[in-house]
Coordinates of C-alpha atoms and ligand atoms in Angstrom, one line a residue:
X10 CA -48.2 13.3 13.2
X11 CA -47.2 12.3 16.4
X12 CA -43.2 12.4 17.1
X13 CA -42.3 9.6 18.9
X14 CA -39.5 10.4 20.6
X15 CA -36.8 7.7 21.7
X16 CA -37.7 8.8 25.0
X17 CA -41.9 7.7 24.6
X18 CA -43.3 5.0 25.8
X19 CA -44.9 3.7 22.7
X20 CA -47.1 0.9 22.6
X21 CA -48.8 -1.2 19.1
X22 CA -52.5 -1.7 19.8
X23 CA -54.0 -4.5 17.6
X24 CA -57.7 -4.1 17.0
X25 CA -59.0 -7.2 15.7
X26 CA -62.7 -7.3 14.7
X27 CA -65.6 -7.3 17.7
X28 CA -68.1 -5.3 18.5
X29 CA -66.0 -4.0 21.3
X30 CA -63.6 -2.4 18.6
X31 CA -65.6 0.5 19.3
X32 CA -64.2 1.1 22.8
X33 CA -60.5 1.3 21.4
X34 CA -61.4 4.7 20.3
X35 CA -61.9 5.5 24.4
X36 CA -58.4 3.5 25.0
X37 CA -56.2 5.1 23.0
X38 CA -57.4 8.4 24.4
X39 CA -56.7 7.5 27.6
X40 CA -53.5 6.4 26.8
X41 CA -52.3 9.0 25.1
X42 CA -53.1 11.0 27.6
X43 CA -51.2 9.4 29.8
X44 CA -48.2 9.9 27.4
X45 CA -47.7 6.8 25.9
X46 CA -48.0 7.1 22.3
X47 CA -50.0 4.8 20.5
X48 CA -49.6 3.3 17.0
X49 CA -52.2 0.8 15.7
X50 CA -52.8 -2.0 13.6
X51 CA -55.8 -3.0 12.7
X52 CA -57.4 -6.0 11.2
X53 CA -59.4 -6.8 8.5
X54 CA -62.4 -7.8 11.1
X55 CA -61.1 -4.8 12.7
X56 CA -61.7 -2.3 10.2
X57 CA -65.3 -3.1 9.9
X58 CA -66.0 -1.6 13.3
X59 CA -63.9 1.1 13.1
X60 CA -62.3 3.3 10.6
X61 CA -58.5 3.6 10.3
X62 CA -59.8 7.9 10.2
X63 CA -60.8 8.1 13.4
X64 CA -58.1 5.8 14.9
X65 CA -55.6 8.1 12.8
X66 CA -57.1 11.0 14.2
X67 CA -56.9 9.6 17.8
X68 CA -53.4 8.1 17.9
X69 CA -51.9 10.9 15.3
X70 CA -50.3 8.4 13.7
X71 CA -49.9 6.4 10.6
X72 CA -52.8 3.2 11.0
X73 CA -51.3 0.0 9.5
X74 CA -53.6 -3.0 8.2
X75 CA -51.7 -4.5 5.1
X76 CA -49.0 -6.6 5.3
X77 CA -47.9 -6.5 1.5
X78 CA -48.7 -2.7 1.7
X79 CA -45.7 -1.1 -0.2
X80 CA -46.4 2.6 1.4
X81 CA -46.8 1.0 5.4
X82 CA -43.5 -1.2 4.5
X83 CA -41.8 2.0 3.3
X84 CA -42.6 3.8 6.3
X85 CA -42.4 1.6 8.8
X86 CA -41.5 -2.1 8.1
X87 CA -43.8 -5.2 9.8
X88 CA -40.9 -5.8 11.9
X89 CA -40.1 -2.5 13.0
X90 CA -43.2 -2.4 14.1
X91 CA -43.1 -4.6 16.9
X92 CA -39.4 -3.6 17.5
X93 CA -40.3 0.2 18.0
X94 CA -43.1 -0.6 20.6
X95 CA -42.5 -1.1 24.1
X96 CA -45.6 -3.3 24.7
X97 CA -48.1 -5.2 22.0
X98 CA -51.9 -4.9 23.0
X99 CA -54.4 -6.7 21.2
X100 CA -58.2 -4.8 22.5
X101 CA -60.1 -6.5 21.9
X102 CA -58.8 -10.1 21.1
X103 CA -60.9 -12.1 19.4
X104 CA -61.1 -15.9 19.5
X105 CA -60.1 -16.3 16.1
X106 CA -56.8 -13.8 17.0
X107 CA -55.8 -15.7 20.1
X108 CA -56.2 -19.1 18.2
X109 CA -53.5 -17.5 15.6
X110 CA -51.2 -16.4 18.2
X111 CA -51.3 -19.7 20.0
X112 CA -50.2 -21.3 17.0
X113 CA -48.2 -18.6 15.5
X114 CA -49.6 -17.9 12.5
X115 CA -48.8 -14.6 10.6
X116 CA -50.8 -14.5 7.8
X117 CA -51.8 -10.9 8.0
X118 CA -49.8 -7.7 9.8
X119 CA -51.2 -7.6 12.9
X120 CA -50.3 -11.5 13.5
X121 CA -47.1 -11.2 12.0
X122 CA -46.5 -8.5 14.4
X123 CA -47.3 -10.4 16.8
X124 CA -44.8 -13.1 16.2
X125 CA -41.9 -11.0 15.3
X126 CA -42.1 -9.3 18.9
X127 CA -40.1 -9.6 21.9
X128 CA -41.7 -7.2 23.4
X129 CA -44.1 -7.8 26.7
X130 CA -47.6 -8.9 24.4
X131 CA -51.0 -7.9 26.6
X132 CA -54.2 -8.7 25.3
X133 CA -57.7 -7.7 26.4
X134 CA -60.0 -10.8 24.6
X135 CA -63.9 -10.5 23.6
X136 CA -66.2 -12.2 22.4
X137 CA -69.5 -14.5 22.9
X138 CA -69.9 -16.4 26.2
X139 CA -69.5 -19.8 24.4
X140 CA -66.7 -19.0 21.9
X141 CA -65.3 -17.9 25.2
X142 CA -66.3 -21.1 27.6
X143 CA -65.3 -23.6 24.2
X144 CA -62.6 -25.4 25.3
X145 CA -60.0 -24.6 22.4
X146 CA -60.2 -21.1 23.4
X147 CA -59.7 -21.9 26.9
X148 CA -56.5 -23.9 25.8
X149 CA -55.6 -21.0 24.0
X150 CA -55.6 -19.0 26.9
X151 CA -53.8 -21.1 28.9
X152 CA -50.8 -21.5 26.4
X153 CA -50.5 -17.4 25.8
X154 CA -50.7 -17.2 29.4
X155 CA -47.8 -19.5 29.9
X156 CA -46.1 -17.8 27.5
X157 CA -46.6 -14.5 29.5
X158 CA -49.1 -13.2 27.4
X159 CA -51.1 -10.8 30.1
X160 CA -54.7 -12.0 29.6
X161 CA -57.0 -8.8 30.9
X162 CA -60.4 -9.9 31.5
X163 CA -62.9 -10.7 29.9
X164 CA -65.7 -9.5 32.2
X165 CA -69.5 -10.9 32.6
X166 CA -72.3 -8.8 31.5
X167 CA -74.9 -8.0 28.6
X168 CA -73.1 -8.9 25.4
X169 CA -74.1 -6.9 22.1
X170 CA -75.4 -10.2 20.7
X171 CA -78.4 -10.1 23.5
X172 CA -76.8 -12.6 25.6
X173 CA -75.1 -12.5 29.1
X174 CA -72.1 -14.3 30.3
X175 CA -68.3 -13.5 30.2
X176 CA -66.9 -12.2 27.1
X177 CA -67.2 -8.3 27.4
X178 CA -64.2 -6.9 27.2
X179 CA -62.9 -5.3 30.5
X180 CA -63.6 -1.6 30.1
X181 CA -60.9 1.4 28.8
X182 CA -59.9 2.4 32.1
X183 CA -59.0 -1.1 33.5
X184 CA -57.4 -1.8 30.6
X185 CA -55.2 1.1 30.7
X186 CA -54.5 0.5 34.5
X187 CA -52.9 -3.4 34.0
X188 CA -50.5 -1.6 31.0
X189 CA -49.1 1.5 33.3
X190 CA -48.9 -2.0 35.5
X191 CA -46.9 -3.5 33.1
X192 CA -44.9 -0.9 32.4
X193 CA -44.6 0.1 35.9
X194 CA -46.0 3.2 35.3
X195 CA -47.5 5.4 37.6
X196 CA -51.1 7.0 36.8
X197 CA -51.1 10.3 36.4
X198 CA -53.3 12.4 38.3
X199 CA -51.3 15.8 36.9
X200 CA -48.2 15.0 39.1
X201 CA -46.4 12.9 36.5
X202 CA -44.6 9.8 37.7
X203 CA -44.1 8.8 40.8
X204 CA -40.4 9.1 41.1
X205 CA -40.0 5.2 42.2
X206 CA -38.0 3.7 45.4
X207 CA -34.2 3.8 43.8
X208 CA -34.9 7.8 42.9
X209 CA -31.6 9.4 43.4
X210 CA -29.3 5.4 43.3
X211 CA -27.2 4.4 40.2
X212 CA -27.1 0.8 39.2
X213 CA -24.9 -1.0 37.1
X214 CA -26.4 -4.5 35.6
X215 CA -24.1 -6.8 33.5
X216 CA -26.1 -8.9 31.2
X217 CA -25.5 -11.8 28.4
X218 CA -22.9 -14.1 27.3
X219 CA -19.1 -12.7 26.2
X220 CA -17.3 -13.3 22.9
X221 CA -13.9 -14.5 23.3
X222 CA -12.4 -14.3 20.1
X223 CA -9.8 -17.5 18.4
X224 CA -9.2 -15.7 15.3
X225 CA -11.3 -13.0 13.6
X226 CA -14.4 -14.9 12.9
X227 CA -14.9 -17.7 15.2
X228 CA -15.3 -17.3 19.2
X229 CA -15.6 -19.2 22.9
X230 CA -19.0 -18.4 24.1
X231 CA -21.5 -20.0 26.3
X232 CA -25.8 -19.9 26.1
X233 CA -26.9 -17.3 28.0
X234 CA -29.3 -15.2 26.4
X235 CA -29.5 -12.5 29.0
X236 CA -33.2 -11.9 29.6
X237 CA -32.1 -12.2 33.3
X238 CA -29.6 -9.6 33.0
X239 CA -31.9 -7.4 31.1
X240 CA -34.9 -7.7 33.0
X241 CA -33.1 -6.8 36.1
X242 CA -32.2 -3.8 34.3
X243 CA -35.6 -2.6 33.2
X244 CA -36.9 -3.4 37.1
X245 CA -34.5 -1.1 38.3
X246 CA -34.8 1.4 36.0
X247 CA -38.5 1.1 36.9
X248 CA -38.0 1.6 40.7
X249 CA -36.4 4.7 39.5
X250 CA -32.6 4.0 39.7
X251 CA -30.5 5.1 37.2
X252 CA -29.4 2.3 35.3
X253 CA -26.7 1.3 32.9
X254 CA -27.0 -2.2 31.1
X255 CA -23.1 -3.3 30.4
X256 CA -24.6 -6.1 27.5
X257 CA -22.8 -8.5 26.1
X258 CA -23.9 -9.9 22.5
X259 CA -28.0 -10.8 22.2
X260 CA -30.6 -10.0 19.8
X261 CA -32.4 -8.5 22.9
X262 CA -34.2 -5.2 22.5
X263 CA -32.9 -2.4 25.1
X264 CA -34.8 -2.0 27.9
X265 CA -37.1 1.2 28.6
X266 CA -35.3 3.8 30.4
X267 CA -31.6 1.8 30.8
X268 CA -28.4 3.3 29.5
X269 CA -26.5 0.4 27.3
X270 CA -23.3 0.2 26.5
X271 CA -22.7 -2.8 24.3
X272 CA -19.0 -4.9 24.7
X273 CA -18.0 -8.1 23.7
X274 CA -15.0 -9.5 25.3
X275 CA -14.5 -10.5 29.5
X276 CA -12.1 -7.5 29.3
X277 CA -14.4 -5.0 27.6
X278 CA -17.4 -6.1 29.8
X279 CA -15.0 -5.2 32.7
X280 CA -13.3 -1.9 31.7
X281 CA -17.2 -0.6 30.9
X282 CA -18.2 -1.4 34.3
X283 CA -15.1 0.4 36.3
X284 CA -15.7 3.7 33.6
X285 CA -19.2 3.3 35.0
X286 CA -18.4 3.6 38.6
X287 CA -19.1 4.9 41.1
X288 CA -22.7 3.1 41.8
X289 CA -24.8 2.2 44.8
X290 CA -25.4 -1.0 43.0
X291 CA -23.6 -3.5 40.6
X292 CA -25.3 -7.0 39.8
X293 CA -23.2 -9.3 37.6
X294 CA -25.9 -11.0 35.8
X295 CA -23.7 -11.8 32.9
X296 CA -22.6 -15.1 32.1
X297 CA -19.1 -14.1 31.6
X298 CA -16.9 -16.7 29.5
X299 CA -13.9 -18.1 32.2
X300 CA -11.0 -18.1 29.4
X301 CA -9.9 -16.8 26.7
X302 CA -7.2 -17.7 23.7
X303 CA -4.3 -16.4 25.2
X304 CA -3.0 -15.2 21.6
X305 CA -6.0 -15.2 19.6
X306 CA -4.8 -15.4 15.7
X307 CA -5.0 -11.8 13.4
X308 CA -5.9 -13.9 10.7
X309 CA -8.7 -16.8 9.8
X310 CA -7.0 -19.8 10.6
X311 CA -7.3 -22.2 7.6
X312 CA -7.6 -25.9 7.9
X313 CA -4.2 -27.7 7.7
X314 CA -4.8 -31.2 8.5
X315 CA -4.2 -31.0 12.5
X316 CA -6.5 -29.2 14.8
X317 CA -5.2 -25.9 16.2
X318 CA -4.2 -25.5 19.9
X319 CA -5.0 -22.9 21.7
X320 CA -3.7 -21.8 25.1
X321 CA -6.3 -20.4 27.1
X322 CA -5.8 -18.2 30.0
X323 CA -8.3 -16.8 32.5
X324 CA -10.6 -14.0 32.5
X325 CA -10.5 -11.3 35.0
X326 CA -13.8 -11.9 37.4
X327 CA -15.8 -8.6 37.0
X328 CA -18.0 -9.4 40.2
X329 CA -14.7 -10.5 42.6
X330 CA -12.9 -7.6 41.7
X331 CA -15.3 -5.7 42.2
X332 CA -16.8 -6.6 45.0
X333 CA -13.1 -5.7 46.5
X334 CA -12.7 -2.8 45.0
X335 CA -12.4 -1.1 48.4
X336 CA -13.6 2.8 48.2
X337 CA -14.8 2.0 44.6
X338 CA -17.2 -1.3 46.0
X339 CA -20.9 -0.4 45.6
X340 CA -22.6 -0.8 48.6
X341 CA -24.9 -3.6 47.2
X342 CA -22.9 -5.8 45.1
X343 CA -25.2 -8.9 43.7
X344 CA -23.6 -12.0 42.0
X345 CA -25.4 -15.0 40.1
X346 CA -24.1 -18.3 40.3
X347 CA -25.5 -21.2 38.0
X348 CA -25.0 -24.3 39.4
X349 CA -25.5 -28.0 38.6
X350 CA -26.2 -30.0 41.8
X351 CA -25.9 -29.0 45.8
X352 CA -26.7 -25.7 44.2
X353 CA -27.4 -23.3 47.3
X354 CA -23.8 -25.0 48.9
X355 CA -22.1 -24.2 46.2
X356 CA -23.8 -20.5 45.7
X357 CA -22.7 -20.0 49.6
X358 CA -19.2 -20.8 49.0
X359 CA -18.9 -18.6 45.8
X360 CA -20.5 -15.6 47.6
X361 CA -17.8 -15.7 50.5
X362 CA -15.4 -16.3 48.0
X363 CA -16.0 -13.3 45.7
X364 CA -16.7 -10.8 48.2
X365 CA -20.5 -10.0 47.5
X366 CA -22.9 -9.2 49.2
X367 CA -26.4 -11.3 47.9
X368 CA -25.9 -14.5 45.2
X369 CA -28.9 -15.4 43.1
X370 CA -28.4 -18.8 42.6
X371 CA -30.3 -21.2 39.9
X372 CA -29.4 -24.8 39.0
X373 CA -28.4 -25.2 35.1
X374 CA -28.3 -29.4 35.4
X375 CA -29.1 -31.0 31.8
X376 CA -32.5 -31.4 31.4
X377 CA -33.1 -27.9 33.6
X378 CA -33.1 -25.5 30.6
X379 CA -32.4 -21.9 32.8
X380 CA -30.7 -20.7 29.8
X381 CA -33.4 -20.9 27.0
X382 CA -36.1 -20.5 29.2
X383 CA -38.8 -17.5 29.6
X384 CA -38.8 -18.6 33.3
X385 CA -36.7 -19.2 36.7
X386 CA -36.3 -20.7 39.5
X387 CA -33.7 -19.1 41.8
X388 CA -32.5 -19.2 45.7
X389 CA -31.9 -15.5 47.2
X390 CA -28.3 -16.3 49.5
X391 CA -27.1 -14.1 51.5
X392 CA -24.9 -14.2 54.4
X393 CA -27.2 -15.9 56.8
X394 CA -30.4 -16.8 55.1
X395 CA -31.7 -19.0 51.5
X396 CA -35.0 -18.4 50.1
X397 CA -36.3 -20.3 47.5
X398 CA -38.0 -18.5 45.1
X399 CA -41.1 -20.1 43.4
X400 CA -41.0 -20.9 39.5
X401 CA -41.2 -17.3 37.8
X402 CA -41.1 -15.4 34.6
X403 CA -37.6 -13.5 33.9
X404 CA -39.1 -10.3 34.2
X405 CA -40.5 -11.5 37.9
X406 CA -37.3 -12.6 39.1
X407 CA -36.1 -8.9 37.9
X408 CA -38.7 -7.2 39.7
X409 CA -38.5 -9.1 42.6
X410 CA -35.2 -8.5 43.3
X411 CA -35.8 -4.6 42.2
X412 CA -38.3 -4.9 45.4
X413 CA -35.7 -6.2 47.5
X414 CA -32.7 -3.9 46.5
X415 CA -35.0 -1.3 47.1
X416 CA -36.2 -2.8 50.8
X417 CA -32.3 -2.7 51.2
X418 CA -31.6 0.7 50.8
X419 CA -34.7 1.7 52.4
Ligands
C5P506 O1 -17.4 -18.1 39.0 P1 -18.7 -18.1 38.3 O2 -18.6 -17.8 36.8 O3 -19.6 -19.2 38.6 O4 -19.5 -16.8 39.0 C1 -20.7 -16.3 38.5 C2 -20.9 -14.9 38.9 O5 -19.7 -14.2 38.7 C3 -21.9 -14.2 38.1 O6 -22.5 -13.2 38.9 C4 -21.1 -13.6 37.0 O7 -21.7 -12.5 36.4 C5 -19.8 -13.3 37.7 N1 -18.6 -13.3 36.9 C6 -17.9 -12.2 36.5 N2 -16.7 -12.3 35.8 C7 -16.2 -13.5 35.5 C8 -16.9 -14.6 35.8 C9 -18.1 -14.5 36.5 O8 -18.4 -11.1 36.9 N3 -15.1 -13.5 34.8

């Protein structure tokens, strides 16, 4: 059996039942040779194009079908599944799998899977032209794709049911090339990896909210969730720096190829980010909480009839001090400032204030739900210019500003 090694890029291919199941065979030998090891789940449908053998044999790993299955759930539990992979591919995707993940229905592993991930979810659909052209599937398709499910393909061409039209699904090799795209890998063409634009540059990325504790069980916090934070962190590490993720709490997964160190506190966040200097790069991502309780109680403070008071005093502000930390400053210091109203004014003032060099600034009005959202829409400030970025996915924002760190230190 395969050792998947913390250090693997895995990824969970769902085969769900078409004709095309067939070509998984080819894809996961591709992938695997590309050194991305491969675990699969296969459907019911699935399983009547191919045997779970030959996928075994492929993958050299365990094949999973059965939710209810007490050996898979002792090996490997449904939601470890999705938690161990670094990307979910469903090839091929049929229309009756996409329906089910639009809605999100788990009613077997593979859709369960599915909607226990966090993971980036790629699928690769077939199926017959007019299952295809019908308009619930096209809704379908829409909605995953707003969700940031990567659609790939299909293609048009002769369809094992005689006809012609689109629903082949796109062939192994393209479908290999959009997940190395995904997870911004490099072919290989028996060189390895390219060594990426920040080869040789250490970042430091804070990420996620703070916990500022009132007594041993309750806390001040605020909503972030850090997907920014994080997905900042997996774009640099993907460009090749080397990166280390100072996180505060989430349910987040660790990104691929990121150091974490894991605080709580304003203060914690803080003391991990000067052990981690020196770096070439520090962006303050985190939504660090302002204040903290002063004297937070030792014990759980009971109800008494009047509220407690708490004197709060101020946090120390990781990205000012930091970014005036003289010999210690990283040459690229990047701040975030979310705003409600005259956003980029206020984001201009807070970057001359704190001492940094860019501020990624996004407006957190009610009704404008940055926070909670899979998506953002930001303004790049620096010294002299603003540019407003279009509407993107968390991870786009992340690898967009990857792009232009790495322009920077070009
Ligand atoms: O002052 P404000 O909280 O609006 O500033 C936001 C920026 O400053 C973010 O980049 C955030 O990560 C950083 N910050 C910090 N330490 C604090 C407060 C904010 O690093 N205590």
């Amino acid at each position: 059996m395969t050792d998947l090694r913390p250090t693997t890029t895995r990824v969970l291919l769902i085969i769900s039942g078409g004709i095309a199941a067939y070509k998984s065979l080819e894809l996961i030998r591709l992938l695997t040779a590309h050194g991305i090891a491969v675990r699969c789940v296969l459907t019911r449908g699935g399983a009547q194009f191919v045997t779970p053998l030959s996928l075994a044999a492929l993958s050299g790993d365990t094949v999973y079908e059965d939710l209810f299955s007490l050996t898979d759930e002792r090996t490997m539990g449904h939601i470890e599944l999705s938690r161990d992979a670094d990307l979910l591919l469903v090839a091929p995707a049929t229309a009756d799998i996409l329906a089910k993940m639009r809605a999100g229905l788990a009613d077997d592993l593979a859709t369960t899977a599915l909607l226990a991930t966090d993971k980036p979810v790629m699928a690769a659909p077939a199926m017959n032209v007019r299952m295809w052209d019908h308009p619930a599937t096209q809704e379908n398709i829409q909605a995953l794709r707003d969700r940031c499910i990567s659609i790939i393909g299909p293609e048009e061409g002769d369809m094992a049911c005689g006809e012609y039209g689109m629903g082949r699904m796109t062939e192994p090799g393209d479908i290999l090339a959009a997940v190395l795209d995904r997870l911004k890998l490099a072919p290989i063409n028996g060189e390895g990896t390219s060594p990426g634009r920040l080869a040789g540059k250490k970042a430091i990325v804070t990420s996620g909210p703070t916990h500022e504790p009132l007594d041993p069980v309750r806390y001040i916090t605020n909503r972030s969730s850090g997907r920014q934070g994080h997905a900042i962190a997996a774009a640099l590490a993907a460009e090749g720096a080397e990166t280390i993720l100072i996180s505060g709490p989430t349910v987040l997964a660790d990104p691929l190829g990121v150091t974490v160190s894991k605080v709580a506190s304003a203060r914690d966040m803080m003391e991990a980010c000067t052990d981690a200097l020196p770096a070439d790069i520090l962006v303050c991502a985190a939504a660090v909480a302002d204040w903290r309780a002063a004297d937070p109680a030792s014990e759980k403070i009971k109800k008494n009839g009047k509220p407690p008071l708490f004197d709060l005093v101020e946090n120390p502000d990781i990205l000012a001090s930091l970014s005036q930390a003289g010999d210690s400053r990283p040459a690229l210091v990047v701040g975030f400032a979310a705003e409600t109203g005259a956003v980029v004014e206020k984001a201009q003032a807070k970057r001359a204030r704190k001492g940094c060099d860019w501020i990624i600034a996004n407006d957190v009005s009610p009704g404008i739900d940055t926070f909670g959202s899979m998506t953002n829409t930001v303004h790049m400030v620096d010294g002299k210019t603003v540019e407003n970025w279009p509407t993107m996915t968390k991870e786009q924002v992340g690898e967009q500003l990857a792009g232009r760190i790495a322009d920077h230190f070009k």
